mmCIF file of C-alpha atoms and ligand atoms in Angstrom:
data_model
loop_
_atom_site.group_PDB
_atom_site.id
_atom_site.type_symbol
_atom_site.label_atom_id
_atom_site.label_comp_id
_atom_site.label_asym_id
_atom_site.label_seq_id
_atom_site.Cartn_x
_atom_site.Cartn_y
_atom_site.Cartn_z
ATOM 1 C CA MET A 1104 166.776 113.421 140.653
ATOM 2 C CA SER A 1105 163.156 114.485 140.923
ATOM 3 C CA GLY A 1106 160.892 115.054 138.090
ATOM 4 C CA ILE A 1107 161.236 111.929 136.085
ATOM 5 C CA PRO A 1108 157.630 111.645 134.879
ATOM 6 C CA PRO A 1109 157.502 115.186 133.367
ATOM 7 C CA LEU A 1110 160.872 114.630 131.974
ATOM 8 C CA PHE A 1111 159.592 111.273 130.429
ATOM 9 C CA ALA A 1112 156.681 112.997 128.795
ATOM 10 C CA GLN A 1113 158.709 116.139 127.743
ATOM 11 C CA SER A 1114 161.660 113.942 126.232
ATOM 12 C CA PHE A 1115 159.369 112.709 123.613
ATOM 13 C CA ALA A 1116 157.827 115.928 122.846
ATOM 14 C CA PRO A 1117 159.163 118.112 120.247
ATOM 15 C CA SER A 1118 158.889 120.965 122.670
ATOM 16 C CA ALA A 1119 161.561 119.943 124.848
ATOM 17 C CA PRO A 1120 164.741 119.996 122.832
ATOM 18 C CA SER A 1121 168.088 119.078 124.296
ATOM 19 C CA ALA A 1122 169.726 122.683 124.896
ATOM 20 C CA SER A 1123 171.990 122.731 127.798
ATOM 21 C CA SER A 1124 175.260 121.424 128.599
ATOM 22 C CA VAL A 1125 173.830 118.832 130.950
ATOM 23 C CA SER A 1126 170.719 117.778 129.070
ATOM 24 C CA GLY A 1127 172.622 115.048 127.079
ATOM 25 C CA GLU A 1128 173.904 113.728 130.424
ATOM 26 C CA VAL A 1129 170.551 113.644 132.047
ATOM 27 C CA ASP A 1130 168.947 112.035 128.980
ATOM 28 C CA ALA A 1131 171.699 109.392 128.899
ATOM 29 C CA ILE A 1132 170.859 108.265 132.481
ATOM 30 C CA PHE A 1133 167.362 108.428 131.859
ATOM 31 C CA PHE A 1134 167.057 106.434 128.884
ATOM 32 C CA THR A 1135 169.642 104.015 130.305
ATOM 33 C CA LEU A 1136 167.323 103.415 133.310
ATOM 34 C CA VAL A 1137 164.390 102.998 130.955
ATOM 35 C CA ALA A 1138 166.373 100.248 128.974
ATOM 36 C CA ILE A 1139 167.418 98.415 132.206
ATOM 37 C CA THR A 1140 163.783 98.599 133.587
ATOM 38 C CA ALA A 1141 162.370 97.379 130.180
ATOM 39 C CA PHE A 1142 164.993 94.743 129.865
ATOM 40 C CA PHE A 1143 164.101 93.171 133.295
ATOM 41 C CA THR A 1144 160.426 93.687 133.002
ATOM 42 C CA ILE A 1145 160.110 92.051 129.621
ATOM 43 C CA GLY A 1146 162.548 89.398 130.724
ATOM 44 C CA ILE A 1147 160.724 88.558 133.992
ATOM 45 C CA GLY A 1148 157.452 88.537 132.202
ATOM 46 C CA VAL A 1149 158.571 86.172 129.412
ATOM 47 C CA ALA A 1150 160.215 83.812 131.981
ATOM 48 C CA ILE A 1151 156.901 83.700 133.910
ATOM 49 C CA LEU A 1152 155.157 82.675 130.796
ATOM 50 C CA PHE A 1153 157.648 80.247 129.796
ATOM 51 C CA PHE A 1154 157.813 78.476 133.184
ATOM 52 C CA ALA A 1155 154.095 78.394 133.582
ATOM 53 C CA ILE A 1156 153.662 76.658 130.245
ATOM 54 C CA ARG A 1157 156.832 74.596 130.446
ATOM 55 C CA TYR A 1158 156.352 73.196 133.967
ATOM 56 C CA ARG A 1159 152.589 73.081 133.986
ATOM 57 C CA ARG A 1160 150.899 70.133 135.706
ATOM 58 C CA ARG A 1161 150.297 67.360 133.181
ATOM 59 C CA SER A 1162 148.290 64.877 135.061
ATOM 60 C CA PRO A 1163 145.982 65.195 138.307
ATOM 61 C CA GLY A 1164 148.316 63.196 140.632
ATOM 62 C CA GLU A 1165 151.610 64.751 139.403
ATOM 63 C CA VAL A 1166 154.023 65.885 142.125
ATOM 64 C CA PRO A 1167 157.006 68.091 141.043
ATOM 65 C CA ALA A 1168 160.581 67.320 141.803
ATOM 66 C CA GLN A 1169 161.588 69.365 144.867
ATOM 67 C CA VAL A 1170 164.511 71.806 144.516
ATOM 68 C CA HIS A 1171 166.374 73.040 147.702
ATOM 69 C CA GLY A 1172 168.364 76.175 146.940
ATOM 70 C CA SER A 1173 171.241 76.973 144.691
ATOM 71 C CA THR A 1174 174.197 79.069 146.071
ATOM 72 C CA ALA A 1175 175.370 79.920 142.455
ATOM 73 C CA LEU A 1176 171.962 81.082 141.371
ATOM 74 C CA GLU A 1177 171.327 83.148 144.472
ATOM 75 C CA LEU A 1178 174.796 84.852 144.242
ATOM 76 C CA THR A 1179 174.044 85.646 140.461
ATOM 77 C CA TRP A 1180 170.589 87.277 141.145
ATOM 78 C CA THR A 1181 172.244 89.291 144.112
ATOM 79 C CA LEU A 1182 175.565 90.370 142.638
ATOM 80 C CA ILE A 1183 174.396 91.359 139.154
ATOM 81 C CA PRO A 1184 171.593 93.614 140.260
ATOM 82 C CA LEU A 1185 174.049 95.058 143.027
ATOM 83 C CA ALA A 1186 176.635 95.819 140.295
ATOM 84 C CA ILE A 1187 173.864 97.639 138.253
ATOM 85 C CA VAL A 1188 172.454 99.706 141.139
ATOM 86 C CA ILE A 1189 175.976 100.690 142.158
ATOM 87 C CA ALA A 1190 177.010 101.691 138.769
ATOM 88 C CA VAL A 1191 173.780 103.770 138.261
ATOM 89 C CA PHE A 1192 174.453 105.283 141.651
ATOM 90 C CA VAL A 1193 177.987 106.320 140.800
ATOM 91 C CA TRP A 1194 176.969 107.567 137.354
ATOM 92 C CA GLY A 1195 173.956 109.552 138.807
ATOM 93 C CA SER A 1196 176.159 111.146 141.507
ATOM 94 C CA LYS A 1197 178.683 112.381 139.104
ATOM 95 C CA VAL A 1198 175.940 114.091 137.101
ATOM 96 C CA TYR A 1199 174.240 115.326 140.151
ATOM 97 C CA PHE A 1200 177.291 116.933 141.384
ATOM 98 C CA HIS A 1201 178.122 118.422 138.021
ATOM 99 C CA MET A 1202 174.552 119.867 137.907
ATOM 100 C CA ASN A 1203 174.801 121.379 141.490
ATOM 101 C CA ARG A 1204 178.204 123.054 141.292
ATOM 102 C CA PRO A 1205 177.913 126.253 139.429
ATOM 103 C CA PRO A 1206 181.186 127.118 137.650
ATOM 104 C CA ASP A 1207 183.043 130.113 139.223
ATOM 105 C CA ASP A 1208 182.761 132.191 136.280
ATOM 106 C CA ALA A 1209 178.925 131.940 136.063
ATOM 107 C CA MET A 1210 176.794 135.103 135.834
ATOM 108 C CA THR A 1211 174.222 135.250 138.616
ATOM 109 C CA VAL A 1212 170.698 135.794 137.737
ATOM 110 C CA THR A 1213 168.133 136.180 140.737
ATOM 111 C CA VAL A 1214 164.661 134.514 140.515
ATOM 112 C CA VAL A 1215 161.723 135.288 142.738
ATOM 113 C CA GLY A 1216 158.652 133.227 142.394
ATOM 114 C CA LYS A 1217 155.393 134.872 143.120
ATOM 115 C CA ARG A 1218 151.793 133.842 142.660
ATOM 116 C CA TRP A 1219 151.690 133.652 139.614
ATOM 117 C CA MET A 1220 154.752 135.012 137.890
ATOM 118 C CA TRP A 1221 158.554 134.786 137.766
ATOM 119 C CA LYS A 1222 160.492 137.791 138.505
ATOM 120 C CA LEU A 1223 163.958 137.732 137.189
ATOM 121 C CA GLN A 1224 166.967 140.043 137.437
ATOM 122 C CA GLN A 1225 170.044 140.183 135.203
ATOM 123 C CA PRO A 1226 173.446 140.754 137.149
ATOM 124 C CA THR A 1227 173.422 144.233 135.409
ATOM 125 C CA GLY A 1228 170.159 145.063 136.928
ATOM 126 C CA GLN A 1229 167.670 144.615 134.016
ATOM 127 C CA ARG A 1230 164.525 143.182 135.441
ATOM 128 C CA GLU A 1231 162.203 140.742 133.499
ATOM 129 C CA ILE A 1232 159.029 139.106 134.182
ATOM 130 C CA ASN A 1233 158.278 135.644 132.962
ATOM 131 C CA GLU A 1234 161.070 136.016 130.485
ATOM 132 C CA LEU A 1235 164.913 135.649 130.827
ATOM 133 C CA HIS A 1236 167.515 136.487 128.190
ATOM 134 C CA VAL A 1237 170.883 134.857 128.346
ATOM 135 C CA PRO A 1238 173.881 134.528 126.040
ATOM 136 C CA VAL A 1239 174.553 131.118 124.508
ATOM 137 C CA GLY A 1240 177.658 129.214 126.028
ATOM 138 C CA ARG A 1241 177.761 131.205 129.166
ATOM 139 C CA ALA A 1242 177.325 129.658 132.511
ATOM 140 C CA VAL A 1243 174.290 131.060 134.328
ATOM 141 C CA LYS A 1244 173.925 130.684 137.999
ATOM 142 C CA LEU A 1245 170.292 131.015 139.385
ATOM 143 C CA VAL A 1246 169.654 132.131 142.933
ATOM 144 C CA ILE A 1247 166.087 131.278 143.592
ATOM 145 C CA THR A 1248 163.483 132.210 146.269
ATOM 146 C CA SER A 1249 159.850 132.875 146.633
ATOM 147 C CA GLU A 1250 157.708 135.565 148.011
ATOM 148 C CA ASP A 1251 154.870 133.513 149.035
ATOM 149 C CA THR A 1252 154.494 129.741 148.612
ATOM 150 C CA ILE A 1253 156.694 127.015 147.034
ATOM 151 C CA HIS A 1254 157.080 127.177 143.359
ATOM 152 C CA SER A 1255 159.319 125.225 141.076
ATOM 153 C CA PHE A 1256 161.531 126.710 138.467
ATOM 154 C CA TYR A 1257 161.434 124.278 135.652
ATOM 155 C CA VAL A 1258 163.040 124.521 132.192
ATOM 156 C CA PRO A 1259 162.673 121.174 130.476
ATOM 157 C CA ALA A 1260 164.947 122.006 127.598
ATOM 158 C CA PHE A 1261 167.827 122.475 130.030
ATOM 159 C CA ARG A 1262 166.757 119.649 132.288
ATOM 160 C CA ILE A 1263 166.635 121.830 135.189
ATOM 161 C CA LYS A 1264 163.953 122.023 138.024
ATOM 162 C CA ARG A 1265 164.537 123.731 141.332
ATOM 163 C CA ASP A 1266 162.155 124.615 144.029
ATOM 164 C CA ALA A 1267 161.752 128.249 144.966
ATOM 165 C CA VAL A 1268 161.152 128.086 148.679
ATOM 166 C CA PRO A 1269 160.045 131.217 150.803
ATOM 167 C CA GLY A 1270 162.921 132.145 153.167
ATOM 168 C CA ARG A 1271 165.454 130.166 151.523
ATOM 169 C CA TYR A 1272 167.835 130.569 148.568
ATOM 170 C CA THR A 1273 168.135 127.733 146.320
ATOM 171 C CA GLN A 1274 170.652 127.447 143.392
ATOM 172 C CA ALA A 1275 170.624 125.976 139.945
ATOM 173 C CA TRP A 1276 172.846 126.608 136.965
ATOM 174 C CA PHE A 1277 172.913 126.052 133.228
ATOM 175 C CA ARG A 1278 174.839 126.607 130.164
ATOM 176 C CA ALA A 1279 172.723 127.032 127.131
ATOM 177 C CA THR A 1280 174.104 125.355 124.113
ATOM 178 C CA ARG A 1281 171.818 126.602 121.349
ATOM 179 C CA PRO A 1282 170.094 129.985 120.564
ATOM 180 C CA GLY A 1283 166.432 129.655 120.746
ATOM 181 C CA VAL A 1284 163.317 130.140 122.965
ATOM 182 C CA TYR A 1285 162.526 127.624 125.475
ATOM 183 C CA HIS A 1286 159.721 127.016 127.957
ATOM 184 C CA LEU A 1287 159.916 128.031 131.453
ATOM 185 C CA LEU A 1288 157.414 126.567 133.745
ATOM 186 C CA CYS A 1289 156.277 126.284 137.311
ATOM 187 C CA ALA A 1290 156.359 122.640 138.327
ATOM 188 C CA GLU A 1291 154.905 122.933 141.801
ATOM 189 C CA TYR A 1292 151.102 123.424 142.254
ATOM 190 C CA CYS A 1293 150.798 126.817 143.810
ATOM 191 C CA GLY A 1294 147.259 127.799 143.435
ATOM 192 C CA THR A 1295 144.550 128.948 141.025
ATOM 193 C CA ASP A 1296 146.784 130.289 138.309
ATOM 194 C CA HIS A 1297 149.727 127.683 138.727
ATOM 195 C CA SER A 1298 149.212 126.326 135.117
ATOM 196 C CA ARG A 1299 149.535 129.926 133.940
ATOM 197 C CA MET A 1300 152.826 130.552 135.632
ATOM 198 C CA GLN A 1301 154.929 130.075 132.639
ATOM 199 C CA GLY A 1302 157.528 132.031 130.790
ATOM 200 C CA ARG A 1303 160.381 131.738 128.307
ATOM 201 C CA ILE A 1304 164.172 131.654 128.343
ATOM 202 C CA VAL A 1305 165.497 133.506 125.325
ATOM 203 C CA VAL A 1306 169.053 132.197 124.408
ATOM 204 C CA MET A 1307 170.988 134.709 122.304
ATOM 205 C CA GLU A 1308 174.199 135.013 120.507
ATOM 206 C CA PRO A 1309 176.537 136.888 122.838
ATOM 207 C CA HIS A 1310 176.586 140.024 120.653
ATOM 208 C CA ASP A 1311 172.753 140.029 120.220
ATOM 209 C CA TYR A 1312 172.581 139.656 124.121
ATOM 210 C CA GLU A 1313 174.886 142.601 124.699
ATOM 211 C CA ALA A 1314 172.714 144.660 122.309
ATOM 212 C CA TRP A 1315 169.588 143.636 124.163
ATOM 213 C CA LEU A 1316 171.287 144.561 127.447
ATOM 214 C CA ALA A 1317 172.182 147.917 126.031
ATOM 215 C CA GLY A 1318 168.685 148.794 124.851
ATOM 216 C CA GLY A 1319 166.191 150.306 127.190
ATOM 217 C CA ALA A 1320 166.864 152.742 130.065
ATOM 218 C CA PRO A 1321 170.117 151.952 131.839
ATOM 219 C CA PRO A 1322 168.979 149.993 134.904
ATOM 220 C CA GLU A 1323 170.307 150.509 138.381
ATOM 221 C CA SER A 1324 172.420 147.358 139.334
ATOM 222 C CA PRO A 1325 171.374 145.243 142.224
ATOM 223 C CA ARG A 1326 174.261 146.591 144.252
ATOM 224 C CA ALA A 1327 173.423 150.325 143.687
ATOM 225 C CA THR A 1328 169.716 149.564 144.502
ATOM 226 C CA GLY A 1329 171.044 147.808 147.751
ATOM 227 C CA GLU A 1330 173.163 150.747 148.732
ATOM 228 C CA ARG A 1331 170.142 153.074 148.209
ATOM 229 C CA LEU A 1332 167.870 150.847 150.302
ATOM 230 C CA PHE A 1333 170.746 150.637 152.904
ATOM 231 C CA THR A 1334 170.261 154.323 153.516
ATOM 232 C CA GLU A 1335 166.577 154.674 152.998
ATOM 233 C CA MET A 1336 165.753 151.882 155.385
ATOM 234 C CA GLY A 1337 167.901 153.195 158.170
ATOM 235 C CA CYS A 1338 170.576 150.342 158.122
ATOM 236 C CA ALA A 1339 173.294 152.935 157.931
ATOM 237 C CA THR A 1340 172.265 154.519 161.220
ATOM 238 C CA CYS A 1341 173.930 151.671 162.976
ATOM 239 C CA HIS A 1342 175.976 149.723 160.418
ATOM 240 C CA GLN A 1343 178.488 152.393 159.507
ATOM 241 C CA PRO A 1344 180.636 150.664 156.763
ATOM 242 C CA ASP A 1345 183.939 151.746 158.544
ATOM 243 C CA SER A 1346 182.890 151.231 162.085
ATOM 244 C CA ALA A 1347 182.105 148.345 164.377
ATOM 245 C CA GLU A 1348 181.083 150.416 167.228
ATOM 246 C CA ARG A 1349 177.134 150.110 167.196
ATOM 247 C CA ALA A 1350 176.698 147.088 165.063
ATOM 248 C CA PRO A 1351 178.992 144.444 163.455
ATOM 249 C CA ARG A 1352 181.212 145.836 160.621
ATOM 250 C CA LEU A 1353 179.781 144.540 157.258
ATOM 251 C CA ALA A 1354 182.721 145.529 155.064
ATOM 252 C CA GLY A 1355 184.466 142.424 153.948
ATOM 253 C CA ILE A 1356 182.511 139.793 156.050
ATOM 254 C CA TYR A 1357 180.948 138.085 153.030
ATOM 255 C CA GLY A 1358 182.638 134.788 152.500
ATOM 256 C CA GLY A 1359 184.134 134.525 155.842
ATOM 257 C CA LYS A 1360 183.017 133.427 159.154
ATOM 258 C CA VAL A 1361 181.612 135.251 162.210
ATOM 259 C CA THR A 1362 181.398 134.121 165.895
ATOM 260 C CA LEU A 1363 177.950 134.300 167.501
ATOM 261 C CA THR A 1364 177.034 135.000 171.136
ATOM 262 C CA THR A 1365 176.458 131.295 171.453
ATOM 263 C CA GLY A 1366 180.246 130.747 170.691
ATOM 264 C CA GLU A 1367 179.054 129.128 167.460
ATOM 265 C CA THR A 1368 180.806 129.923 164.186
ATOM 266 C CA VAL A 1369 178.637 130.558 161.155
ATOM 267 C CA ALA A 1370 179.720 131.158 157.486
ATOM 268 C CA VAL A 1371 178.674 134.525 156.051
ATOM 269 C CA ASP A 1372 176.834 133.762 152.941
ATOM 270 C CA ASP A 1373 173.623 134.988 151.089
ATOM 271 C CA ALA A 1374 171.227 132.913 153.411
ATOM 272 C CA TYR A 1375 173.022 134.220 156.590
ATOM 273 C CA ILE A 1376 172.660 137.803 155.354
ATOM 274 C CA ARG A 1377 168.937 137.266 154.456
ATOM 275 C CA GLU A 1378 168.390 135.806 157.855
ATOM 276 C CA SER A 1379 170.004 138.580 159.622
ATOM 277 C CA ILE A 1380 167.874 141.172 157.924
ATOM 278 C CA VAL A 1381 164.316 139.241 158.470
ATOM 279 C CA SER A 1382 165.025 137.644 161.851
ATOM 280 C CA PRO A 1383 168.200 139.653 163.246
ATOM 281 C CA VAL A 1384 167.926 138.008 166.821
ATOM 282 C CA ALA A 1385 168.377 134.418 165.362
ATOM 283 C CA LYS A 1386 172.210 134.621 165.136
ATOM 284 C CA VAL A 1387 173.707 137.577 167.012
ATOM 285 C CA VAL A 1388 177.252 138.210 166.510
ATOM 286 C CA LYS A 1389 179.472 137.887 169.705
ATOM 287 C CA GLY A 1390 179.792 141.079 171.487
ATOM 288 C CA TYR A 1391 176.484 142.792 170.563
ATOM 289 C CA GLN A 1392 173.032 142.905 171.921
ATOM 290 C CA PRO A 1393 170.032 141.578 169.960
ATOM 291 C CA VAL A 1394 168.523 145.040 169.531
ATOM 292 C CA MET A 1395 168.011 145.179 165.723
ATOM 293 C CA PRO A 1396 164.630 145.354 164.540
ATOM 294 C CA THR A 1397 163.386 142.766 162.112
ATOM 295 C CA PHE A 1398 162.709 143.880 158.430
ATOM 296 C CA GLN A 1399 160.455 141.065 157.731
ATOM 297 C CA GLY A 1400 157.449 142.365 155.799
ATOM 298 C CA LEU A 1401 159.120 145.729 155.241
ATOM 299 C CA LEU A 1402 161.314 144.611 152.223
ATOM 300 C CA SER A 1403 160.263 142.426 149.190
ATOM 301 C CA GLU A 1404 162.457 139.528 148.356
ATOM 302 C CA GLU A 1405 163.797 141.444 145.472
ATOM 303 C CA GLN A 1406 164.843 144.329 147.948
ATOM 304 C CA ILE A 1407 166.604 141.569 150.299
ATOM 305 C CA LEU A 1408 168.496 140.249 147.235
ATOM 306 C CA ASP A 1409 169.640 143.756 146.502
ATOM 307 C CA LEU A 1410 170.851 144.359 150.226
ATOM 308 C CA VAL A 1411 172.762 141.176 149.987
ATOM 309 C CA ALA A 1412 174.373 142.213 146.686
ATOM 310 C CA TYR A 1413 175.309 145.385 148.272
ATOM 311 C CA VAL A 1414 176.812 143.781 151.481
ATOM 312 C CA LYS A 1415 178.710 141.352 149.314
ATOM 313 C CA SER A 1416 180.263 144.191 147.336
ATOM 314 C CA LEU A 1417 181.699 146.091 150.475
ATOM 315 C CA PRO A 1418 185.497 145.547 150.160
ATOM 316 C CA ALA A 1419 187.257 144.481 153.351
ATOM 317 C CA PRO A 1420 188.725 147.408 155.204
ATOM 318 C CA PRO A 1421 192.504 147.819 155.011
ATOM 319 C CA VAL A 1422 194.334 145.617 157.484
ATOM 320 C CA ALA A 1423 195.803 147.112 160.609
ATOM 321 C CA ALA A 1424 192.866 149.295 161.294
ATOM 322 C CA PRO A 1425 191.390 147.610 164.209
ATOM 323 C CA ALA A 1426 188.669 149.861 165.711
ATOM 324 C CA PRO A 1427 189.910 150.699 169.206
ATOM 325 C CA GLY A 1428 187.127 149.901 171.473
ATOM 326 C CA GLY A 1429 186.019 147.258 168.986
ATOM 327 C CA PRO A 1430 183.469 144.807 170.298
ATOM 328 C CA GLN A 1431 185.994 141.930 170.784
ATOM 329 C CA THR A 1432 187.924 143.935 173.080
ATOM 330 C CA LYS A 1433 185.433 145.662 175.192
ATOM 331 C CA SER A 1434 181.920 144.630 175.714
ATOM 332 C CA ARG A 1435 180.330 147.986 175.972
ATOM 333 C CA ALA A 1436 179.128 147.786 172.579
ATOM 334 C CA LYS A 1437 175.434 148.226 172.356
ATOM 335 C CA GLY A 1438 174.840 147.653 168.742
ATOM 336 C CA THR A 1439 173.161 144.961 166.811
ATOM 337 C CA LYS A 1440 174.110 142.100 164.696
ATOM 338 C CA SER A 1441 174.560 142.445 160.935
HETATM 339 CU CU1 CUA B 2217 154.080 128.675 140.835
HETATM 340 CU CU2 CUA B 2217 152.972 126.665 140.528
#
């Protein structure tokens, strides 16, 4: 659990209320650790002082009685600390797993860090900068990445902090428990205006949130943007949704596995789709040639997220429709990987 020092500072500040479903758990661990540390620090300090005075040399020629070990004492100072650290480990792991496993019903918000702003997008498509509106009580999963350098998405009131790393999708989730406005900060030094890379999380009652979503021009959903980009960028030239002739079929692959030319099997998740767009030759699907050009630099991170959303949404083709001449049966396919 990184970030203890800022948490320490913030926990005592009125600006960091406890406002998510995990903040109470995190605080409980944190303050327990502070209490254990304080107990031993004070106890050892007092013991040092006490022994120094109690057993001081009283005459110039005094030779103290020699003590040669005590099994009972050594077992005590080994087993008690062992029990304490194991208990802290088990407790900490439990909270850690809770914090790192988004519930299945979570709504997904994408976060792109960029010097020096946070760009966020609602599942329905609304884009926000340095501001995120969420309904109270609803699990919100964050898929976080960066367009340039490493940033860190930090919401003290929710006790979440997650690095935004270029080329990688990191995840975090929270369930806000109280309506209000909370600080959003960047917690990783990222250049000149790092200290100004801040924003706010606006937690609203569900009906207020619905009203907020309904205001303004209806946005294009990430999936719809992805579909448009799929055509505009020429992906559709090779990746026909219903054909595996020139390139691997994309429909229905998300969440499954594909076999690569190396014989390896990889899971098709957000990270794999992203990699296949920016460095297509890294993991080529079996039966295809590495002929797809890279789209590195041609698409923004947000556009890549939109394309991922589109590929994710493609339904699996009806069963019993194997393309005759599919790549697994004949090796004449000259397509590319997904
Ligand atoms: Cu972004 Cu510091």
